[in-house]
Short mmCIF file of C-alpha atoms and ligand atoms in Angstrom, two decimals:
data_model
loop_
_atom_site.label_atom_id
_atom_site.label_comp_id
_atom_site.label_asym_id
_atom_site.label_seq_id
_atom_site.Cartn_x
_atom_site.Cartn_y
_atom_site.Cartn_z
CA MET M 1 -18.81 19.04 -10.53
CA ALA M 2 -19.58 18.70 -14.18
CA GLY M 3 -16.63 17.10 -15.86
CA GLY M 4 -17.13 16.09 -19.49
CA PHE M 5 -18.61 12.67 -20.16
CA ALA M 6 -16.12 9.92 -20.68
CA VAL M 7 -16.78 6.52 -22.11
CA ASP M 8 -15.76 2.89 -21.61
CA GLY M 9 -17.39 -0.55 -21.85
CA LYS M 10 -18.45 -3.52 -24.01
CA THR M 11 -21.52 -5.21 -25.45
CA SER M 12 -23.08 -8.32 -23.99
CA ALA M 13 -21.45 -10.28 -26.81
CA GLY M 14 -18.11 -9.33 -25.34
CA CYS M 15 -17.39 -6.38 -27.68
CA HIS M 16 -16.86 -2.82 -26.55
CA ARG M 17 -19.56 -0.23 -26.03
CA GLU M 18 -19.77 3.08 -24.23
CA PHE M 19 -20.41 3.98 -20.57
CA LYS M 20 -21.27 7.53 -19.64
CA ALA M 21 -19.59 9.03 -16.59
CA LYS M 22 -19.05 12.54 -15.31
CA ILE M 23 -16.39 13.13 -12.74
CA THR M 24 -18.66 14.20 -9.87
CA TRP M 25 -17.78 15.92 -6.61
CA TYR M 26 -19.48 13.12 -4.78
CA VAL M 27 -17.17 10.52 -6.20
CA TRP M 28 -14.14 12.59 -5.13
CA ILE M 29 -15.53 13.20 -1.64
CA CYS M 30 -16.22 9.49 -1.13
CA GLY M 31 -12.76 8.75 -2.47
CA ILE M 32 -11.05 11.23 -0.17
CA ILE M 33 -12.85 9.89 2.90
CA ALA M 34 -12.17 6.24 2.07
CA ALA M 35 -8.54 7.07 1.44
CA THR M 36 -8.28 8.12 5.10
CA CYS M 37 -7.61 4.41 5.71
CA GLY M 38 -4.31 5.11 4.01
CA LEU M 39 -3.71 8.01 6.40
CA MET M 40 -4.07 5.68 9.38
CA PHE M 41 -1.74 3.15 7.81
CA GLY M 42 0.84 5.77 6.85
CA TYR M 43 0.79 7.42 10.26
CA ASP M 44 1.71 4.10 11.84
CA ILE M 45 4.46 3.42 9.39
CA GLY M 46 5.98 6.84 10.02
CA ILE M 47 5.57 7.06 13.76
CA SER M 48 7.40 3.96 14.95
CA GLY M 49 10.87 4.85 13.64
CA GLY M 50 10.86 8.24 15.36
CA VAL M 51 9.44 6.88 18.60
CA THR M 52 12.07 4.16 18.79
CA ALA M 53 14.73 6.86 18.48
CA MET M 54 13.33 8.74 21.53
CA ASP M 55 15.31 8.26 24.74
CA ASP M 56 12.28 8.55 27.04
CA PHE M 57 10.61 5.70 25.18
CA LEU M 58 13.71 3.52 25.20
CA VAL M 59 14.39 4.11 28.88
CA ARG M 60 10.85 3.07 29.76
CA PHE M 61 10.43 -0.01 27.54
CA PHE M 62 13.85 -0.95 26.14
CA PRO M 63 16.52 0.06 28.68
CA ALA M 64 19.12 -2.30 27.18
CA VAL M 65 18.82 -0.59 23.79
CA TYR M 66 19.07 2.79 25.50
CA ALA M 67 22.29 1.74 27.20
CA ARG M 68 23.76 0.46 23.92
CA LYS M 69 22.72 3.60 22.05
CA HIS M 70 24.76 5.73 24.42
CA ARG M 71 27.77 3.45 24.54
CA ALA M 72 30.97 3.63 22.47
CA LYS M 73 30.92 4.44 18.76
CA GLU M 74 32.25 1.10 17.55
CA ASP M 75 28.87 -0.67 17.27
CA ASN M 76 27.37 2.22 15.30
CA TYR M 77 25.58 -0.01 12.79
CA CYS M 78 24.27 -2.36 15.49
CA LYS M 79 23.15 -0.20 18.37
CA PHE M 80 19.43 -0.49 17.54
CA ASP M 81 19.60 -4.20 16.73
CA ASP M 82 17.13 -5.69 19.23
CA GLN M 83 14.44 -8.27 18.44
CA ARG M 84 11.94 -6.91 20.98
CA LEU M 85 12.33 -3.39 19.67
CA GLN M 86 11.77 -4.67 16.15
CA LEU M 87 8.72 -6.56 17.39
CA PHE M 88 7.24 -3.24 18.54
CA THR M 89 7.31 -2.08 14.93
CA SER M 90 6.44 -5.33 13.26
CA SER M 91 3.65 -6.73 15.51
CA LEU M 92 1.26 -4.36 13.75
CA TYR M 93 2.01 -5.96 10.40
CA LEU M 94 1.58 -9.50 11.67
CA ALA M 95 -1.85 -8.62 13.07
CA ALA M 96 -2.81 -6.94 9.80
CA LEU M 97 -1.66 -9.98 7.83
CA VAL M 98 -3.89 -12.37 9.74
CA THR M 99 -6.82 -9.94 9.72
CA SER M 100 -6.82 -9.34 5.99
CA PHE M 101 -8.29 -12.80 5.24
CA GLY M 102 -11.19 -12.28 7.66
CA ALA M 103 -11.56 -8.75 6.35
CA SER M 104 -12.13 -10.16 2.87
CA LEU M 105 -15.20 -12.05 4.11
CA VAL M 106 -16.49 -9.01 6.02
CA CYS M 107 -15.98 -6.93 2.90
CA THR M 108 -18.10 -9.28 0.78
CA ARG M 109 -20.79 -9.94 3.37
CA PHE M 110 -21.19 -6.52 4.97
CA GLY M 111 -19.75 -4.25 2.32
CA ARG M 112 -16.69 -2.05 1.85
CA LYS M 113 -18.10 0.82 3.92
CA ARG M 114 -18.76 -1.25 7.05
CA THR M 115 -15.32 -2.81 6.79
CA MET M 116 -13.78 0.67 6.83
CA GLN M 117 -15.87 1.58 9.87
CA ALA M 118 -14.57 -1.49 11.68
CA ALA M 119 -11.05 -0.37 10.79
CA SER M 120 -11.57 3.02 12.39
CA ILE M 121 -12.84 1.49 15.64
CA PHE M 122 -9.86 -0.86 16.02
CA PHE M 123 -7.66 2.08 15.26
CA LEU M 124 -9.17 4.23 17.99
CA ILE M 125 -8.72 1.42 20.52
CA GLY M 126 -5.14 0.78 19.45
CA ALA M 127 -4.16 4.44 19.58
CA GLY M 128 -5.59 4.72 23.10
CA LEU M 129 -3.74 1.62 24.34
CA CYS M 130 -0.41 2.72 22.87
CA ALA M 131 -0.67 6.28 24.15
CA GLY M 132 -1.56 5.11 27.63
CA ALA M 133 0.84 2.12 27.74
CA ILE M 134 2.32 1.43 31.16
CA ASN M 135 4.19 -1.70 30.16
CA ILE M 136 5.41 -3.45 27.06
CA VAL M 137 2.45 -5.86 26.95
CA MET M 138 -0.04 -3.01 26.76
CA LEU M 139 2.10 -1.41 24.09
CA ILE M 140 2.18 -4.53 21.93
CA ILE M 141 -1.58 -5.16 22.38
CA GLY M 142 -2.18 -1.60 21.22
CA ARG M 143 -0.01 -2.21 18.17
CA ILE M 144 -1.94 -5.42 17.44
CA SER M 145 -5.25 -3.54 17.59
CA LEU M 146 -3.84 -0.96 15.19
CA GLY M 147 -2.76 -3.84 12.97
CA ILE M 148 -6.29 -5.25 12.91
CA GLY M 149 -7.47 -1.79 11.85
CA VAL M 150 -4.88 -1.73 9.08
CA GLY M 151 -5.98 -5.20 7.94
CA PHE M 152 -9.60 -4.06 7.58
CA GLY M 153 -8.80 -0.66 6.12
CA ASN M 154 -6.26 -1.79 3.57
CA GLN M 155 -8.58 -4.53 2.38
CA ALA M 156 -11.59 -2.29 1.88
CA ALA M 157 -10.29 1.11 0.80
CA PRO M 158 -8.39 0.26 -2.42
CA LEU M 159 -11.29 -1.94 -3.60
CA PHE M 160 -13.79 0.76 -2.71
CA LEU M 161 -11.83 3.34 -4.69
CA SER M 162 -11.43 1.14 -7.75
CA GLU M 163 -15.12 0.23 -7.74
CA ILE M 164 -16.53 3.75 -7.48
CA ALA M 165 -14.17 5.22 -10.06
CA PRO M 166 -15.06 5.67 -13.72
CA ALA M 167 -12.47 3.63 -15.67
CA HIS M 168 -10.70 6.63 -17.20
CA ILE M 169 -9.72 8.05 -13.78
CA ARG M 170 -9.55 4.82 -11.82
CA GLY M 171 -5.79 5.05 -11.41
CA ALA M 172 -5.92 8.61 -10.08
CA LEU M 173 -8.76 7.92 -7.66
CA ASN M 174 -7.22 4.72 -6.36
CA ILE M 175 -3.89 6.45 -5.77
CA LEU M 176 -5.62 8.72 -3.23
CA PHE M 177 -5.11 5.75 -0.90
CA GLN M 178 -1.35 5.73 -1.33
CA LEU M 179 -1.29 9.55 -1.30
CA ASN M 180 -2.81 9.35 2.15
CA VAL M 181 -0.28 6.74 3.18
CA THR M 182 2.48 9.18 2.28
CA ILE M 183 0.74 12.10 4.01
CA GLY M 184 0.35 9.92 7.10
CA ILE M 185 4.07 9.13 7.08
CA LEU M 186 4.95 12.81 6.66
CA VAL M 187 2.59 13.97 9.42
CA ALA M 188 4.00 11.30 11.72
CA ASN M 189 7.52 12.52 11.05
CA VAL M 190 6.55 16.12 11.81
CA VAL M 191 4.74 15.05 14.97
CA ASN M 192 7.80 13.10 16.09
CA TYR M 193 10.02 16.07 15.38
CA TYR M 194 8.09 18.18 17.87
CA THR M 195 7.18 15.55 20.44
CA SER M 196 10.79 14.42 20.73
CA ASN M 197 11.37 17.69 22.59
CA ILE M 198 8.56 17.02 25.07
CA HIS M 199 9.83 15.10 28.10
CA PRO M 200 9.07 12.54 29.34
CA ALA M 201 5.74 11.91 27.56
CA GLY M 202 6.46 13.02 23.98
CA TRP M 203 6.17 9.47 22.68
CA ARG M 204 2.66 9.21 24.17
CA TYR M 205 1.49 12.13 22.01
CA SER M 206 3.11 10.57 18.97
CA LEU M 207 1.40 7.21 19.45
CA GLY M 208 -1.93 8.74 20.51
CA GLY M 209 -2.00 10.90 17.37
CA ALA M 210 -3.06 7.81 15.42
CA GLY M 211 -6.53 8.38 16.87
CA VAL M 212 -7.04 11.54 14.79
CA PRO M 213 -7.24 9.96 11.32
CA ALA M 214 -9.28 7.13 12.86
CA ALA M 215 -11.85 9.60 14.17
CA VAL M 216 -11.92 11.38 10.78
CA LEU M 217 -12.56 8.08 9.02
CA PHE M 218 -15.26 7.04 11.44
CA LEU M 219 -17.16 10.33 11.04
CA GLY M 220 -16.55 10.47 7.29
CA SER M 221 -17.80 6.94 6.80
CA LEU M 222 -21.21 8.05 8.07
CA ILE M 223 -21.68 10.19 4.95
CA ILE M 224 -20.13 8.12 2.19
CA THR M 225 -21.89 5.65 -0.03
CA GLU M 226 -21.39 1.94 -0.44
CA THR M 227 -20.09 0.98 -3.89
CA PRO M 228 -22.81 0.10 -6.43
CA THR M 229 -21.06 -3.24 -7.01
CA SER M 230 -21.16 -4.17 -3.33
CA LEU M 231 -24.82 -3.11 -3.05
CA VAL M 232 -25.87 -5.20 -6.03
CA GLU M 233 -23.67 -8.07 -4.89
CA ARG M 234 -25.56 -8.10 -1.57
CA GLY M 235 -28.98 -8.00 -3.24
CA HIS M 236 -29.75 -4.24 -3.06
CA ARG M 237 -30.27 -3.69 -6.79
CA GLU M 238 -32.34 -0.52 -6.62
CA ALA M 239 -30.01 1.13 -4.15
CA GLY M 240 -27.10 0.09 -6.34
CA ARG M 241 -28.63 1.71 -9.41
CA THR M 242 -29.48 4.92 -7.53
CA MET M 243 -25.97 5.12 -6.17
CA LEU M 244 -24.46 4.55 -9.60
CA GLU M 245 -26.55 7.41 -11.02
CA ARG M 246 -25.42 9.62 -8.17
CA ILE M 247 -21.70 8.96 -8.45
CA ARG M 248 -21.73 9.10 -12.27
CA GLY M 249 -23.77 12.32 -12.31
CA THR M 250 -26.25 11.03 -14.91
CA LYS M 251 -29.35 8.86 -15.20
CA GLU M 252 -27.90 7.23 -18.30
CA VAL M 253 -26.13 4.40 -16.55
CA ASP M 254 -27.98 1.46 -18.12
CA ASP M 255 -24.94 -0.02 -19.79
CA GLU M 256 -22.65 0.20 -16.81
CA PHE M 257 -25.39 -1.03 -14.48
CA ASP M 258 -26.02 -4.02 -16.78
CA GLU M 259 -22.38 -4.84 -16.61
CA ILE M 260 -22.30 -4.62 -12.81
CA LYS M 261 -25.43 -6.81 -12.61
CA SER M 262 -23.97 -9.35 -14.94
CA ALA M 263 -20.65 -9.39 -13.02
CA CYS M 264 -22.62 -9.89 -9.79
CA GLU M 265 -24.78 -12.66 -11.28
CA THR M 266 -21.75 -14.46 -12.60
CA ALA M 267 -20.01 -14.03 -9.25
CA ALA M 268 -23.04 -15.34 -7.34
CA ALA M 269 -23.36 -18.38 -9.62
CA LEU M 270 -19.66 -19.13 -9.34
CA CYS M 271 -19.74 -18.62 -5.60
CA ALA M 272 -22.68 -21.03 -5.22
CA GLU M 273 -20.64 -23.57 -7.14
CA GLU M 274 -17.39 -23.00 -5.27
CA LYS M 275 -16.31 -20.59 -2.50
CA PRO M 276 -14.01 -17.73 -3.58
CA PHE M 277 -10.93 -18.86 -1.66
CA ARG M 278 -11.24 -22.31 -3.21
CA ARG M 279 -11.83 -20.82 -6.65
CA LEU M 280 -8.58 -18.93 -6.29
CA ARG M 281 -6.81 -22.27 -6.69
CA ARG M 282 -8.17 -22.69 -10.21
CA ARG M 283 -5.92 -22.25 -13.20
CA GLU M 284 -7.73 -19.19 -14.58
CA SER M 285 -7.43 -17.39 -11.21
CA ARG M 286 -3.67 -17.64 -11.30
CA PRO M 287 -2.73 -14.65 -13.48
CA PRO M 288 -4.26 -11.91 -11.29
CA LEU M 289 -3.29 -13.78 -8.12
CA VAL M 290 0.35 -14.09 -9.11
CA ILE M 291 0.47 -10.45 -10.19
CA ALA M 292 -1.19 -9.24 -6.96
CA ILE M 293 1.22 -11.12 -4.73
CA VAL M 294 4.31 -10.38 -6.77
CA MET M 295 3.50 -6.65 -7.02
CA GLN M 296 3.39 -6.46 -3.24
CA ILE M 297 6.51 -8.55 -2.67
CA PHE M 298 8.40 -6.39 -5.13
CA GLN M 299 7.01 -3.22 -3.59
CA GLN M 300 8.59 -4.22 -0.30
CA PHE M 301 11.82 -5.49 -1.86
CA THR M 302 12.48 -2.08 -3.31
CA GLY M 303 13.72 -1.56 0.26
CA ILE M 304 11.32 1.35 0.83
CA ASN M 305 10.50 0.44 4.40
CA ALA M 306 14.12 0.14 5.34
CA ILE M 307 14.04 3.89 4.66
CA MET M 308 10.55 4.68 5.96
CA PHE M 309 10.78 2.88 9.31
CA TYR M 310 14.34 3.51 10.08
CA ALA M 311 15.18 6.79 8.34
CA PRO M 312 15.76 8.52 11.69
CA VAL M 313 17.82 5.57 12.90
CA LEU M 314 19.70 5.44 9.60
CA PHE M 315 20.44 9.15 9.72
CA GLN M 316 21.63 8.84 13.30
CA THR M 317 23.86 5.99 12.23
CA MET M 318 25.32 8.33 9.60
CA GLY M 319 26.18 10.78 12.33
CA PHE M 320 23.31 13.29 12.31
CA GLU M 321 22.13 14.51 15.69
CA SER M 322 18.77 13.18 16.89
CA ASN M 323 16.73 16.23 15.75
CA ALA M 324 18.55 16.59 12.46
CA SER M 325 17.72 13.00 11.70
CA LEU M 326 14.01 13.57 12.25
CA LEU M 327 14.25 16.65 10.04
CA SER M 328 15.87 14.59 7.31
CA ALA M 329 13.02 12.13 7.59
CA VAL M 330 10.61 15.02 7.09
CA VAL M 331 12.42 15.93 3.87
CA THR M 332 12.14 12.39 2.51
CA GLY M 333 8.50 12.30 3.66
CA GLY M 334 7.76 15.52 1.73
CA VAL M 335 9.34 14.13 -1.42
CA ASN M 336 7.22 11.02 -0.98
CA VAL M 337 3.97 13.01 -0.90
CA ILE M 338 4.80 15.30 -3.84
CA SER M 339 5.96 12.45 -6.02
CA THR M 340 2.78 10.49 -5.33
CA LEU M 341 0.87 13.48 -6.72
CA VAL M 342 2.91 13.08 -9.90
CA SER M 343 1.59 9.55 -10.13
CA ILE M 344 -2.02 10.74 -9.78
CA ILE M 345 -1.49 13.02 -12.76
CA LEU M 346 0.34 10.51 -14.96
CA VAL M 347 -1.06 7.07 -14.21
CA ASP M 348 -4.14 7.25 -16.45
CA LYS M 349 -2.24 9.07 -19.19
CA ILE M 350 1.01 7.19 -19.67
CA GLY M 351 -0.10 3.96 -18.00
CA ARG M 352 1.20 1.69 -15.27
CA ARG M 353 4.08 -0.10 -17.00
CA LYS M 354 6.02 2.99 -18.06
CA LEU M 355 5.93 4.43 -14.54
CA LEU M 356 7.16 1.16 -13.05
CA LEU M 357 9.99 0.76 -15.54
CA GLU M 358 11.25 4.32 -15.26
CA ALA M 359 11.27 3.97 -11.49
CA CYS M 360 13.33 0.79 -11.62
CA VAL M 361 16.11 2.66 -13.43
CA GLN M 362 16.02 5.64 -11.05
CA MET M 363 15.89 3.49 -7.91
CA LEU M 364 18.73 1.31 -9.16
CA ILE M 365 21.03 4.27 -9.70
CA ALA M 366 20.21 5.71 -6.26
CA GLN M 367 20.65 2.41 -4.37
CA VAL M 368 23.96 1.55 -6.00
CA THR M 369 25.37 5.01 -5.32
CA VAL M 370 24.23 5.05 -1.67
CA GLY M 371 25.68 1.56 -1.24
CA GLY M 372 28.96 2.71 -2.82
CA ILE M 373 29.31 5.71 -0.49
CA MET M 374 28.49 3.69 2.60
CA TRP M 375 30.85 0.91 1.53
CA VAL M 376 33.78 3.32 1.23
CA GLN M 377 32.94 4.76 4.64
CA VAL M 378 32.59 1.36 6.26
CA LYS M 379 35.97 0.32 4.84
CA ALA M 380 37.48 3.45 6.34
CA ASN M 381 35.73 2.44 9.57
CA ASN M 382 33.87 5.79 9.79
CA SER M 383 30.34 7.05 9.96
CA PRO M 384 29.93 8.98 6.68
CA SER M 385 31.27 12.51 7.16
CA HIS M 386 28.83 15.40 6.86
CA PRO M 387 29.04 16.16 3.10
CA TRP M 388 28.69 12.46 2.33
CA ALA M 389 25.82 12.11 4.74
CA LEU M 390 24.09 15.01 2.94
CA ALA M 391 24.72 13.33 -0.42
CA ILE M 392 23.06 10.23 0.96
CA VAL M 393 20.00 12.22 2.01
CA VAL M 394 19.73 13.66 -1.53
CA LEU M 395 20.11 10.21 -3.09
CA ILE M 396 17.49 8.82 -0.77
CA CYS M 397 15.13 11.56 -2.00
CA VAL M 398 15.88 10.54 -5.61
CA TYR M 399 15.07 6.98 -4.65
CA VAL M 400 11.92 7.80 -2.67
CA SER M 401 10.52 10.00 -5.46
CA SER M 402 10.69 7.23 -8.03
CA PHE M 403 9.18 4.71 -5.64
CA ALA M 404 6.37 7.14 -4.85
CA TRP M 405 5.17 7.54 -8.43
CA SER M 406 5.40 3.85 -9.21
CA TRP M 407 5.67 0.81 -6.95
CA GLY M 408 4.10 2.58 -3.98
CA PRO M 409 0.70 3.36 -5.47
CA LEU M 410 0.67 0.71 -8.19
CA GLY M 411 1.27 -2.05 -5.67
CA TRP M 412 -2.30 -1.35 -4.51
CA LEU M 413 -3.88 -0.18 -7.74
CA ILE M 414 -3.05 -3.13 -9.96
CA PRO M 415 -4.25 -5.89 -7.57
CA SER M 416 -7.44 -3.93 -6.85
CA GLU M 417 -8.40 -3.66 -10.52
CA THR M 418 -7.44 -7.00 -12.04
CA PHE M 419 -9.49 -9.66 -10.23
CA PRO M 420 -12.94 -10.63 -11.59
CA LEU M 421 -15.68 -9.91 -9.03
CA ALA M 422 -16.16 -13.57 -8.02
CA ILE M 423 -12.68 -13.65 -6.49
CA ARG M 424 -12.02 -9.92 -6.01
CA THR M 425 -12.09 -9.58 -2.23
CA ALA M 426 -10.54 -13.01 -1.65
CA GLY M 427 -7.81 -12.34 -4.20
CA PHE M 428 -7.13 -8.87 -2.92
CA SER M 429 -6.69 -10.18 0.61
CA PHE M 430 -3.60 -11.99 -0.68
CA ALA M 431 -2.26 -8.66 -1.90
CA VAL M 432 -2.86 -7.08 1.52
CA SER M 433 -1.41 -10.00 3.44
CA SER M 434 1.65 -10.23 1.16
CA ASN M 435 2.25 -6.53 1.74
CA MET M 436 1.97 -7.01 5.47
CA PHE M 437 4.09 -10.14 5.56
CA PHE M 438 6.96 -8.63 3.64
CA THR M 439 6.65 -5.34 5.48
CA PHE M 440 6.97 -7.43 8.65
CA VAL M 441 9.99 -9.27 7.28
CA ILE M 442 11.77 -6.05 6.36
CA ALA M 443 10.80 -4.37 9.65
CA GLN M 444 12.00 -7.35 11.64
CA ALA M 445 15.14 -7.97 9.65
CA PHE M 446 16.39 -4.59 8.54
CA LEU M 447 18.29 -3.53 11.64
CA SER M 448 19.94 -6.94 11.86
CA MET M 449 20.68 -6.83 8.11
CA MET M 450 22.21 -3.38 8.45
CA CYS M 451 24.25 -4.64 11.37
CA THR M 452 25.66 -7.64 9.48
CA MET M 453 25.54 -6.52 5.81
CA LYS M 454 26.27 -2.82 6.39
CA ALA M 455 26.49 -1.04 3.01
CA PHE M 456 25.79 -4.27 1.10
CA ILE M 457 22.17 -4.04 2.11
CA PHE M 458 21.77 -1.40 -0.60
CA PHE M 459 23.33 -3.70 -3.21
CA PHE M 460 20.96 -6.43 -2.13
CA PHE M 461 17.95 -4.18 -2.82
CA ALA M 462 19.55 -3.06 -6.11
CA ILE M 463 19.61 -6.68 -7.33
CA CYS M 464 15.92 -7.03 -6.40
CA ILE M 465 15.15 -3.94 -8.47
CA VAL M 466 16.78 -5.44 -11.59
CA ILE M 467 14.60 -8.54 -11.21
CA MET M 468 11.51 -6.35 -10.84
CA GLY M 469 12.30 -4.48 -14.06
CA VAL M 470 12.55 -7.73 -16.03
CA PHE M 471 9.26 -8.89 -14.53
CA VAL M 472 7.42 -5.72 -15.59
CA LEU M 473 8.89 -5.87 -19.08
CA THR M 474 7.83 -9.43 -19.69
CA LEU M 475 4.86 -10.34 -17.51
CA LEU M 476 2.93 -7.29 -16.37
CA PRO M 477 0.04 -6.34 -18.69
CA GLU M 478 -1.11 -2.72 -19.09
CA THR M 479 -4.49 -2.06 -17.44
CA LYS M 480 -4.87 1.67 -18.06
CA GLY M 481 -8.44 2.66 -19.00
CA VAL M 482 -9.86 -0.89 -19.07
CA PRO M 483 -13.20 -1.13 -17.20
CA ILE M 484 -12.79 -3.12 -14.01
CA ASP M 485 -15.20 -5.90 -14.96
CA GLU M 486 -13.57 -6.45 -18.35
CA MET M 487 -10.05 -7.32 -17.28
CA VAL M 488 -10.36 -11.01 -18.06
CA ASP M 489 -11.40 -10.49 -21.68
CA ARG M 490 -9.40 -7.42 -22.49
CA VAL M 491 -6.24 -8.02 -20.52
CA TRP M 492 -5.57 -11.56 -19.35
CA ARG M 493 -6.91 -13.50 -22.32
CA ARG M 494 -4.88 -11.31 -24.68
CA HIS M 495 -1.55 -11.36 -22.89
CA TRP M 496 1.21 -13.40 -24.65
CA PHE M 497 1.96 -15.42 -21.51
CA TRP M 498 -1.12 -15.32 -19.29
CA LYS M 499 -3.56 -16.30 -22.07
CA ARG M 500 -2.48 -19.94 -21.71
CA TYR M 501 -4.42 -20.02 -18.42
CA PHE M 502 -7.73 -19.59 -20.27
CA SER M 503 -9.56 -21.92 -22.63
CA ASP M 504 -9.45 -21.57 -26.47
CA ALA M 505 -13.23 -21.25 -26.81
CA ASP M 506 -13.10 -17.93 -25.02
CA ASP M 507 -10.36 -16.63 -27.28
CA ALA M 508 -12.55 -17.28 -30.31
CA LYS M 509 -15.26 -15.09 -28.75
CA ILE M 510 -12.85 -12.19 -28.40
CA SER M 511 -11.53 -12.37 -31.92
CA ASN M 512 -15.11 -12.03 -33.22
CA CYS M 513 -15.44 -8.53 -31.72
O1 LIG J 1 5.26 5.45 0.92
C1 LIG J 1 5.91 4.35 1.43
C2 LIG J 1 4.99 3.37 2.05
O2 LIG J 1 4.14 2.84 1.11
C3 LIG J 1 4.00 1.44 1.33
O3 LIG J 1 4.80 0.76 0.42
C4 LIG J 1 2.57 1.07 1.23
O4 LIG J 1 2.14 1.18 -0.06
C5 LIG J 1 4.53 1.20 2.67
O5 LIG J 1 4.91 -0.12 2.89
C6 LIG J 1 5.62 2.20 2.70
O6 LIG J 1 6.06 2.47 3.96
#
């Protein structure tokens, strides 16, 4: 496709010059295929809540929870509170957490494309084990294999997307990953809705469905390119140049190619001097590292996964019938997808900070109101009555929409675009593992928190959201439109707070531009 040429870049003296880049079909196709990693991840997020609400599944693996679910009304908020059941959901995230560090090395040594292929293979194995599980051990091993797939996929795909994108659409292209996460969650909810009526093996279809996106990724990865940066980084200069020409749709890529070469040379020299994980401990590595970790912690402390994992459980707790609760989850899933599209359209126009700040306000209002309604109901010792339960569903949609155009996608985008190449994969693995760790914490703790804190859980997340807003206002720099290999000079060294992590000599160089 012939988009107009767009320009970004700087001179070798550190001043800005122009890169030419068309928006080619090839870049979009590669982006869409790589983003299938997000589909695999999202499918898993969405499927576990619905499966754990299915009686056939509970009877087979968690009979005690089944018995409690069908007992008296009085332990409404606690009937799903079971550590082993929570481990079914969260084992995937623990496996992904551990894998992400190894995946960073694989990503550097073998490239982003091969790492994604590895992800798809672990995913196929995991889906098979879960679908065919005859006991809880097989089930958990399947979840662990899926988690290893997530660890590889989530490490490679966001980096891949940020590296192949021209700077002026990097946000949009990178958000394809999160868009796929949301589509995966939605598809999983729809699948659960139908399979919950298939007895006794509906849950097997739900869990086995994870194999579909894995197969798509595996086949797709046979036709996509490696990123020019990864090719040059691994010594394939010519191939890197050819690939850059292909994805930019022009032969005039000298300037951008020079920049990639110079980033790779610097990275190689630094790496020879000190390994990337060790370099991450240096003072000047701290700004992007802190931002990457904090973005992911905050993304999880919006409370999004309390909704995503347990929406069906939550809706059942509010008194919806089993099918109605899955349907409600489909509605929130749909809002999640559509709102992520909004982010694709806006992120490179209005920038990252404005989206994050607006969302903090919207999420805060929704959380406090939901908490208020539930609090009144808990005091009256009721499940919320139907009109109130409907109001809660609407408020949850308000909440999910703002998350979906802000903290959801930007939690991946910002860490993938702010590390210099020498520490990019190592640094990004901290973003992935922080996401997994805090997803695990929320998955493991939410049902117990709901059981003990009841409505106050929403106030807890509301307080987190206020802290996040202050953080964005004061410490998060804007990265819109800045070429990926220029973040240090154009973003970190110029930020009122983070510039203290760099030496004065470098600042003088910038002010000469
Ligand atoms: O769309 C919501 C989903 O997005 C994520 O935050 C990943 O970016 C998940 O943890 C969450 O379930």
